[in-house]
Coordinates of C-alpha atoms in Angstrom, one line a residue:
Chain A
X8 CA 106.3 111.5 177.7
X9 CA 108.7 114.2 178.3
X10 CA 108.8 117.6 176.5
X11 CA 112.1 118.7 175.0
X12 CA 113.3 122.3 174.5
X13 CA 115.6 123.5 171.8
X14 CA 118.6 124.9 173.6
X15 CA 119.3 127.3 170.8
X16 CA 116.0 129.1 170.3
X17 CA 113.7 127.8 173.0
X18 CA 111.2 125.9 170.8
X19 CA 109.4 123.2 172.9
X20 CA 108.8 119.8 171.3
X21 CA 105.6 118.5 172.9
X22 CA 105.1 114.7 172.1
X23 CA 101.3 115.0 172.3
X24 CA 101.4 117.6 169.5
X25 CA 104.3 116.1 167.5
X26 CA 105.4 118.2 164.5
X27 CA 103.0 117.1 161.7
X28 CA 104.1 119.8 159.3
X29 CA 107.5 118.1 159.2
X30 CA 106.2 114.5 159.3
X31 CA 106.2 113.8 163.0
X32 CA 102.7 112.6 164.1
X33 CA 101.2 113.6 167.4
X34 CA 102.0 111.1 170.2
X35 CA 105.6 110.6 169.0
X36 CA 108.1 110.5 171.9
X37 CA 111.2 112.6 171.3
X38 CA 113.3 109.4 171.2
X39 CA 111.2 108.2 168.3
X40 CA 111.5 111.4 166.3
X41 CA 113.7 110.7 163.3
X42 CA 117.4 111.4 163.8
X43 CA 117.5 113.9 160.9
X44 CA 114.6 115.9 162.2
X45 CA 115.5 119.6 162.9
X46 CA 114.0 122.3 165.1
X47 CA 111.2 123.8 163.0
X48 CA 112.0 127.3 164.2
X49 CA 115.8 127.5 163.9
X50 CA 117.0 124.3 162.2
X51 CA 119.0 123.0 165.2
X52 CA 119.7 119.3 165.2
X53 CA 118.1 116.8 167.7
X54 CA 121.3 116.7 169.8
X55 CA 120.7 120.4 170.6
X56 CA 117.5 119.6 172.5
X57 CA 117.3 119.2 176.3
X58 CA 114.6 117.8 178.5
X59 CA 112.2 120.5 179.5
X60 CA 112.0 120.5 183.3
Chain X
X14 CA 122.0 137.6 129.3
X15 CA 124.9 135.2 129.1
X16 CA 124.9 131.6 127.9
X17 CA 125.9 129.1 130.6
X18 CA 125.5 126.0 128.5
X19 CA 123.2 124.6 125.9
X20 CA 120.1 126.9 126.2
X21 CA 120.6 127.6 129.8
X22 CA 121.2 131.3 130.4
X23 CA 122.3 133.6 133.2
X24 CA 120.1 136.7 133.5
X25 CA 121.2 138.0 136.8
X26 CA 121.6 141.7 137.9
X27 CA 124.5 143.4 139.5
X28 CA 124.1 145.6 142.6
X29 CA 127.5 147.3 143.1
X30 CA 126.2 150.1 145.2
X31 CA 124.4 148.1 147.8
X32 CA 126.2 148.6 151.1
X33 CA 124.3 146.6 153.7
X34 CA 122.5 143.3 153.7
X35 CA 119.7 142.6 156.3
X36 CA 120.6 146.0 157.8
X37 CA 123.4 144.0 159.4
X38 CA 126.1 142.8 157.1
X39 CA 128.4 145.2 155.2
X40 CA 128.8 144.5 151.5
X41 CA 132.2 145.8 150.6
X42 CA 131.9 144.4 147.0
X43 CA 128.2 145.0 146.5
X44 CA 126.3 141.9 145.4
X45 CA 124.3 140.3 142.6
X46 CA 120.9 138.7 142.3
X47 CA 121.3 135.8 140.0
X48 CA 118.5 134.5 137.9
X49 CA 118.6 131.8 135.1
X50 CA 116.6 130.9 132.1
X51 CA 116.3 127.3 131.1
X52 CA 114.9 126.9 127.6
X53 CA 113.6 123.4 126.9
X54 CA 112.2 122.3 123.5
X55 CA 108.6 122.7 124.9
X56 CA 108.8 124.9 127.9
X57 CA 110.9 127.7 129.3
X58 CA 111.6 128.0 133.0
X59 CA 112.9 131.0 134.9
X60 CA 114.9 130.2 138.0
X61 CA 114.6 132.8 140.8
X62 CA 113.9 136.5 140.0
X63 CA 115.3 139.7 141.6
X64 CA 115.3 142.3 144.4
X65 CA 112.9 145.2 144.6
X66 CA 115.5 147.8 143.6
X67 CA 116.3 145.9 140.5
X68 CA 112.9 145.1 139.1
X69 CA 113.1 147.4 136.1
X70 CA 116.6 146.2 135.2
X71 CA 115.7 142.6 135.6
X72 CA 112.6 142.9 133.4
X73 CA 114.8 144.5 130.8
X74 CA 116.9 141.4 130.9
X75 CA 113.8 139.3 130.0
X76 CA 112.7 141.7 127.3
X77 CA 113.2 139.4 124.3
X78 CA 111.6 136.4 126.0
X79 CA 108.2 135.7 124.5
X80 CA 107.3 133.0 126.9
X81 CA 108.0 131.8 130.4
X82 CA 106.0 128.8 131.4
X83 CA 107.4 128.1 134.9
X84 CA 109.0 130.2 137.5
X85 CA 111.1 128.2 139.9
X86 CA 111.4 129.8 143.4
X87 CA 114.2 127.9 145.1
X88 CA 113.8 130.3 148.1
X89 CA 111.3 132.9 149.2
X90 CA 113.5 135.7 150.4
X91 CA 112.8 139.1 148.9
X92 CA 116.1 139.6 147.1
X93 CA 115.0 136.7 144.8
X94 CA 111.3 137.1 144.9
X95 CA 110.4 140.8 145.0
X96 CA 110.2 140.8 141.2
X97 CA 107.9 137.7 141.1
X98 CA 104.7 139.7 140.9
X99 CA 106.0 141.8 138.0
X100 CA 107.2 138.7 136.1
X101 CA 103.7 137.1 136.6
X102 CA 102.1 140.3 135.2
X103 CA 104.3 140.0 132.1
X104 CA 103.8 136.2 131.8
X105 CA 100.3 135.6 133.3
X106 CA 100.2 131.9 132.3
X107 CA 103.3 131.1 134.3
X108 CA 103.1 128.9 137.4
X109 CA 105.5 129.1 140.4
X110 CA 107.2 125.9 141.4
X111 CA 108.5 125.8 145.0
X112 CA 108.3 124.0 148.4
X113 CA 105.2 124.2 150.6
X114 CA 107.1 126.4 153.0
X115 CA 108.2 128.7 150.2
X116 CA 104.6 129.0 149.0
X117 CA 103.4 129.9 152.5
X118 CA 106.1 132.6 152.7
X119 CA 105.4 134.0 149.2
X120 CA 101.6 134.1 149.8
X121 CA 102.2 135.9 153.1
X122 CA 104.9 138.3 151.9
X123 CA 103.7 139.2 148.4
X124 CA 100.0 138.2 148.5
X125 CA 100.3 136.1 145.4
X126 CA 97.2 134.1 144.8
X127 CA 97.4 130.4 145.7
X128 CA 96.4 129.2 142.3
X129 CA 99.6 130.6 140.9
X130 CA 101.6 127.9 142.7
X131 CA 102.5 124.3 142.0
X132 CA 103.9 123.0 145.3
X133 CA 106.5 120.4 144.6
X134 CA 107.2 117.1 146.3
X135 CA 110.7 116.1 147.1
X136 CA 112.4 114.6 144.0
X137 CA 109.6 115.8 141.7
X138 CA 110.5 116.2 138.1
X139 CA 109.3 118.8 135.6
X140 CA 109.7 118.2 131.9
X141 CA 110.5 121.2 129.6
X142 CA 110.7 118.9 126.6
X143 CA 114.4 118.0 126.0
X144 CA 115.3 119.2 129.5
X145 CA 114.1 117.9 132.8
X146 CA 114.2 119.8 136.1
X147 CA 114.4 117.8 139.3
X148 CA 113.6 119.5 142.6
X149 CA 115.2 118.5 145.9
X150 CA 113.8 119.9 149.1
X151 CA 116.9 121.1 151.0
X152 CA 115.8 123.1 154.1
X153 CA 117.9 125.5 156.2
X154 CA 120.3 126.8 153.6
X155 CA 119.4 129.3 155.0
X156 CA 115.6 129.2 155.6
X157 CA 113.2 126.3 156.1
X158 CA 111.9 126.9 152.6
X159 CA 115.0 126.2 150.5
X160 CA 115.3 123.7 147.7
X161 CA 117.7 122.9 144.9
X162 CA 116.9 122.5 141.2
X163 CA 118.9 120.2 138.9
X164 CA 118.9 120.2 135.1
X165 CA 119.7 116.5 134.5
X166 CA 120.6 116.6 130.9
X167 CA 123.2 119.4 131.3
X168 CA 124.2 118.5 134.8
X169 CA 123.6 122.0 136.1
X170 CA 122.7 122.4 139.8
X171 CA 120.9 125.6 141.0
X172 CA 121.5 126.0 144.7
X173 CA 120.1 129.5 145.2
X174 CA 121.8 131.1 148.3
X175 CA 123.8 127.9 149.2
X176 CA 127.4 128.2 147.9
X177 CA 126.9 131.9 147.0
X178 CA 129.0 135.0 147.6
X179 CA 128.4 138.7 147.8
X180 CA 130.8 139.3 144.9
X181 CA 130.4 140.7 141.4
X182 CA 131.9 138.5 138.7
X183 CA 131.6 140.3 135.3
X184 CA 132.5 137.3 133.3
X185 CA 129.8 135.3 135.3
X186 CA 132.1 132.2 135.6
X187 CA 134.3 132.2 138.7
X188 CA 138.0 132.1 138.2
X189 CA 139.2 130.2 141.3
X190 CA 141.2 132.5 143.5
X191 CA 142.1 133.2 147.2
X192 CA 140.3 136.5 146.9
X193 CA 137.0 134.9 145.7
X194 CA 137.3 132.3 148.4
X195 CA 137.5 135.0 151.1
X196 CA 134.3 136.5 149.9
X197 CA 132.6 133.1 149.8
X198 CA 133.9 132.3 153.2
X199 CA 132.6 135.6 154.6
X200 CA 129.2 134.9 153.0
X201 CA 129.2 131.4 154.5
X202 CA 130.0 132.8 158.0
X203 CA 127.2 135.4 157.7
X204 CA 124.3 133.2 156.8
X205 CA 125.2 129.5 156.4
X206 CA 127.4 128.9 159.4
X207 CA 124.5 128.4 161.8
X208 CA 123.4 125.4 159.6
X209 CA 126.8 123.8 159.4
X210 CA 125.3 120.3 159.9
X211 CA 122.9 120.7 157.0
X212 CA 125.6 122.3 154.9
X213 CA 127.9 119.3 155.5
X214 CA 125.1 116.9 154.6
X215 CA 124.3 118.8 151.3
X216 CA 127.9 118.9 150.3
X217 CA 128.1 115.1 150.5
X218 CA 124.9 114.8 148.4
X219 CA 126.2 117.3 145.8
X220 CA 129.5 115.5 145.6
X221 CA 127.6 112.2 144.9
X222 CA 125.5 114.0 142.3
X223 CA 128.7 115.3 140.5
X224 CA 127.2 118.3 138.7
X225 CA 129.3 119.9 136.0
X226 CA 128.2 123.4 136.8
X227 CA 126.8 125.0 140.0
X228 CA 124.7 128.2 139.8
X229 CA 124.0 130.0 143.0
X230 CA 121.9 133.1 143.5
X231 CA 124.7 135.5 144.5
X232 CA 128.1 135.9 143.0
X233 CA 129.5 133.9 140.2
X234 CA 128.8 130.5 138.5
X235 CA 131.1 127.6 139.3
X236 CA 132.1 125.6 136.2
X237 CA 134.8 124.0 138.5
X238 CA 132.5 123.0 141.3
X239 CA 135.2 121.3 143.3
X240 CA 136.6 124.8 144.1
X241 CA 133.7 125.7 146.3
X242 CA 132.8 122.2 147.4
X243 CA 136.3 121.6 148.9
X244 CA 136.2 125.0 150.6
X245 CA 132.8 124.1 152.2
X246 CA 134.3 120.8 153.4
X247 CA 137.0 122.7 155.2
X248 CA 134.7 125.3 156.7
X249 CA 132.2 122.8 158.0
X250 CA 134.9 120.5 159.3
X251 CA 135.0 119.7 163.0
X252 CA 138.6 120.7 164.0
X253 CA 139.1 124.5 164.0
X254 CA 142.4 126.3 163.4
X255 CA 144.9 127.4 166.1
X256 CA 143.3 130.8 166.2
X257 CA 141.8 133.2 168.7
X258 CA 139.3 135.8 167.7
X259 CA 139.0 138.8 170.0
X260 CA 135.9 140.9 169.5
X261 CA 136.3 144.0 171.7
X262 CA 135.1 147.4 172.7
X263 CA 137.2 150.0 174.3
X264 CA 136.2 153.4 175.5
X265 CA 139.3 154.8 177.1
X266 CA 141.9 152.4 175.7
X267 CA 142.2 150.2 178.8
X268 CA 140.4 147.2 177.4
X269 CA 142.2 147.6 174.1
X270 CA 145.6 147.7 175.9
X271 CA 144.7 144.5 177.7
X272 CA 143.8 142.6 174.6
X273 CA 146.8 143.8 172.7
X274 CA 148.9 142.4 175.5
X275 CA 147.0 139.1 175.2
X276 CA 147.6 139.2 171.4
X277 CA 151.3 139.6 172.0
X278 CA 151.5 136.6 174.3
X279 CA 149.4 134.4 172.1
X280 CA 151.5 135.4 169.0
X281 CA 154.7 134.4 170.9
X282 CA 153.1 131.0 171.5
X283 CA 152.4 130.5 167.8
X284 CA 148.6 131.1 168.1
X285 CA 147.0 133.2 165.4
X286 CA 145.0 136.2 166.6
X287 CA 142.4 138.3 164.8
X288 CA 141.0 141.2 166.8
X289 CA 137.9 143.2 165.9
X290 CA 136.7 146.5 167.3
X291 CA 132.9 145.8 167.6
X292 CA 132.1 149.5 167.1
X293 CA 134.5 150.5 164.3
X294 CA 135.4 147.4 162.3
X295 CA 133.5 145.6 159.6
X296 CA 131.2 142.9 161.2
X297 CA 131.6 140.8 158.1
X298 CA 135.4 140.5 158.6
X299 CA 134.8 139.4 162.2
X300 CA 132.3 136.8 161.1
X301 CA 134.7 135.6 158.3
X302 CA 137.4 135.1 160.9
X303 CA 135.0 133.2 163.2
X304 CA 134.6 130.4 160.6
X305 CA 137.7 128.5 161.6
X306 CA 138.5 129.9 165.0
X307 CA 138.9 127.7 168.1
X308 CA 138.5 130.4 170.8
X309 CA 136.7 133.7 171.3
X310 CA 137.8 136.2 174.0
X311 CA 135.1 138.8 174.5
X312 CA 136.6 142.0 175.8
X313 CA 134.7 145.1 176.9
X314 CA 134.2 147.7 179.6
X315 CA 131.2 148.3 181.7
X316 CA 129.1 151.4 180.9
X317 CA 125.6 152.5 182.2
X318 CA 125.6 149.7 184.8
X319 CA 126.2 146.9 182.3
X320 CA 128.5 145.5 179.6
X321 CA 129.0 147.9 176.8
X322 CA 125.9 147.5 174.5
X323 CA 128.1 146.9 171.4
X324 CA 129.7 144.0 173.2
X325 CA 126.2 142.5 174.0
X326 CA 125.2 143.1 170.4
X327 CA 128.4 141.3 169.2
X328 CA 127.6 138.5 171.6
X329 CA 124.0 138.1 170.3
X330 CA 125.4 138.0 166.7
X331 CA 128.1 135.5 167.6
X332 CA 125.5 133.3 169.3
X333 CA 123.1 133.4 166.4
X334 CA 125.8 132.4 163.9
X335 CA 126.7 129.3 166.0
X336 CA 130.4 129.2 165.1
X337 CA 132.4 126.0 165.6
X338 CA 134.4 127.5 168.5
X339 CA 135.4 125.3 171.4
X340 CA 136.5 127.8 174.1
X341 CA 135.5 131.2 175.3
X342 CA 136.7 133.7 177.8
X343 CA 136.1 137.3 178.8
X344 CA 138.3 140.3 179.7
X345 CA 136.5 143.2 181.4
X346 CA 137.5 146.6 182.6
X347 CA 135.1 148.0 185.2
X348 CA 134.9 151.2 187.2
X349 CA 133.0 150.2 190.3
X350 CA 131.4 146.8 189.6
X351 CA 129.1 144.6 187.4
X352 CA 129.1 141.0 186.3
X353 CA 130.3 140.9 182.7
X354 CA 130.9 137.2 182.6
X355 CA 127.4 136.6 184.1
X356 CA 125.8 138.6 181.4
X357 CA 127.8 136.8 178.7
X358 CA 126.8 133.4 180.1
X359 CA 123.2 134.4 180.3
X360 CA 123.2 135.2 176.6
X361 CA 125.2 132.3 175.4
X362 CA 123.8 129.1 173.9
X363 CA 127.0 127.7 172.4
X364 CA 128.6 124.6 173.7
X365 CA 132.0 125.9 174.8
X366 CA 134.4 125.5 177.6
X367 CA 134.5 128.8 179.5
X368 CA 137.8 130.1 180.8
X369 CA 137.9 131.9 184.2
X370 CA 137.0 135.5 183.6
X371 CA 139.6 138.3 183.8
X372 CA 138.3 141.5 185.2
X373 CA 140.2 144.5 186.5
X374 CA 139.4 147.9 187.8
X375 CA 140.3 150.6 185.3
X376 CA 143.5 149.4 183.6
X377 CA 145.3 146.1 183.7
X378 CA 148.0 146.1 186.4
X379 CA 150.9 143.7 186.9
X380 CA 148.8 140.9 188.5
X381 CA 146.1 141.3 185.8
X382 CA 148.8 141.0 183.1
X383 CA 150.0 137.8 184.8
X384 CA 146.5 136.5 184.5
X385 CA 146.4 137.5 180.8
X386 CA 149.7 135.7 180.2
X387 CA 148.4 132.6 182.0
X388 CA 145.3 132.7 179.8
X389 CA 147.4 132.8 176.7
X390 CA 149.3 129.8 177.8
X391 CA 146.1 127.9 178.7
X392 CA 144.6 128.7 175.3
X393 CA 147.7 127.5 173.5
X394 CA 147.7 124.3 175.5
X395 CA 143.9 123.7 174.9
X396 CA 144.3 124.2 171.2
X397 CA 147.1 121.6 171.1
X398 CA 144.9 119.2 173.0
X399 CA 142.1 119.4 170.5
X400 CA 144.6 119.1 167.6
X401 CA 143.8 122.6 166.3
X402 CA 145.1 123.0 162.7
X403 CA 147.9 125.4 161.9

């Protein structure tokens, strides 16, 4: 599963870690993260994330 | 203390002499730190407290209050929580109601013991007897810890920083006016604009809730909520105005002359222009203007082998505020070289269409002026294409 990077602040979403503090369990692919999830560091919306090369 | 409605009181403190917020934003009108007391038949709740410089004055406001059972912390920032410890000293049985994230922030910042907290769940209700408080977790207006509190029986919504303004309203209730709106817009630009998406979402939710009164943590209280809600709908809208903002720095006047020329050409084409000297002018006015602008033209000279530091600082600020601009360009005066546009692009996260850069050695000459005129025409055309509002 691909990692995604917040284009605004650089936070990396790693699917194997998820974001449990905000209700996203480890092992959740970025596509499966809820549409209203926001970057935990800067509040950016999902559409501001890009694939981390 | 002033009665808002039916045993709900305003006990905020004015700070007319404060000149700067976050060591960044000028406060031409000072500010306030609003706190509210909700007296139910069985329990009394205090909503938000005050800033470190106003602790004594704030506690004096609460002098006559024999009991406070709950302290609602809608947000953990110091201007609303510095007085928390002192309130707890005075009312040792009080519990703090807040989000988990707010609790983490307060434990860290003020070292308040964990047992003083009741962490709320989204939608949780707290009964004060004949009044019920309902908590809604509402992150990112403007920190991850924010929440709103609603007194159901009286239809009063406490939004903390959201919908606030750095303005002092002696009568507490806001009289709708253009002047007040400017202050609220400036405030929105300064801290809420990066979270436009969340703001839009919360405005919809608040409109569905239909509160009678909205009580923010800075500025006045809205007993005509549609005044501020309509304004936020406009500011968070997708289509910007037919306006160019030109933040600039000029050391010897060459950059300034170039942007004044651009301003002339744009004005002739019916495009509104606001220019701001990044060294001398009020950063808040710049930000206020950014709220509904469609285009930014960054203009600065090179100095010390790079773009002028004030221009880079302005760029960092602009970037962090995530305005709804669609187009960007640069005008640069150089002495012997340097890559102004390259540095701008490297520090830019915004999704904008970049115009070709304009750079000239020393002062803008005839061919540079032609380029500037062409840029003005391009801007006017692009604004028309996106349906920019007049």
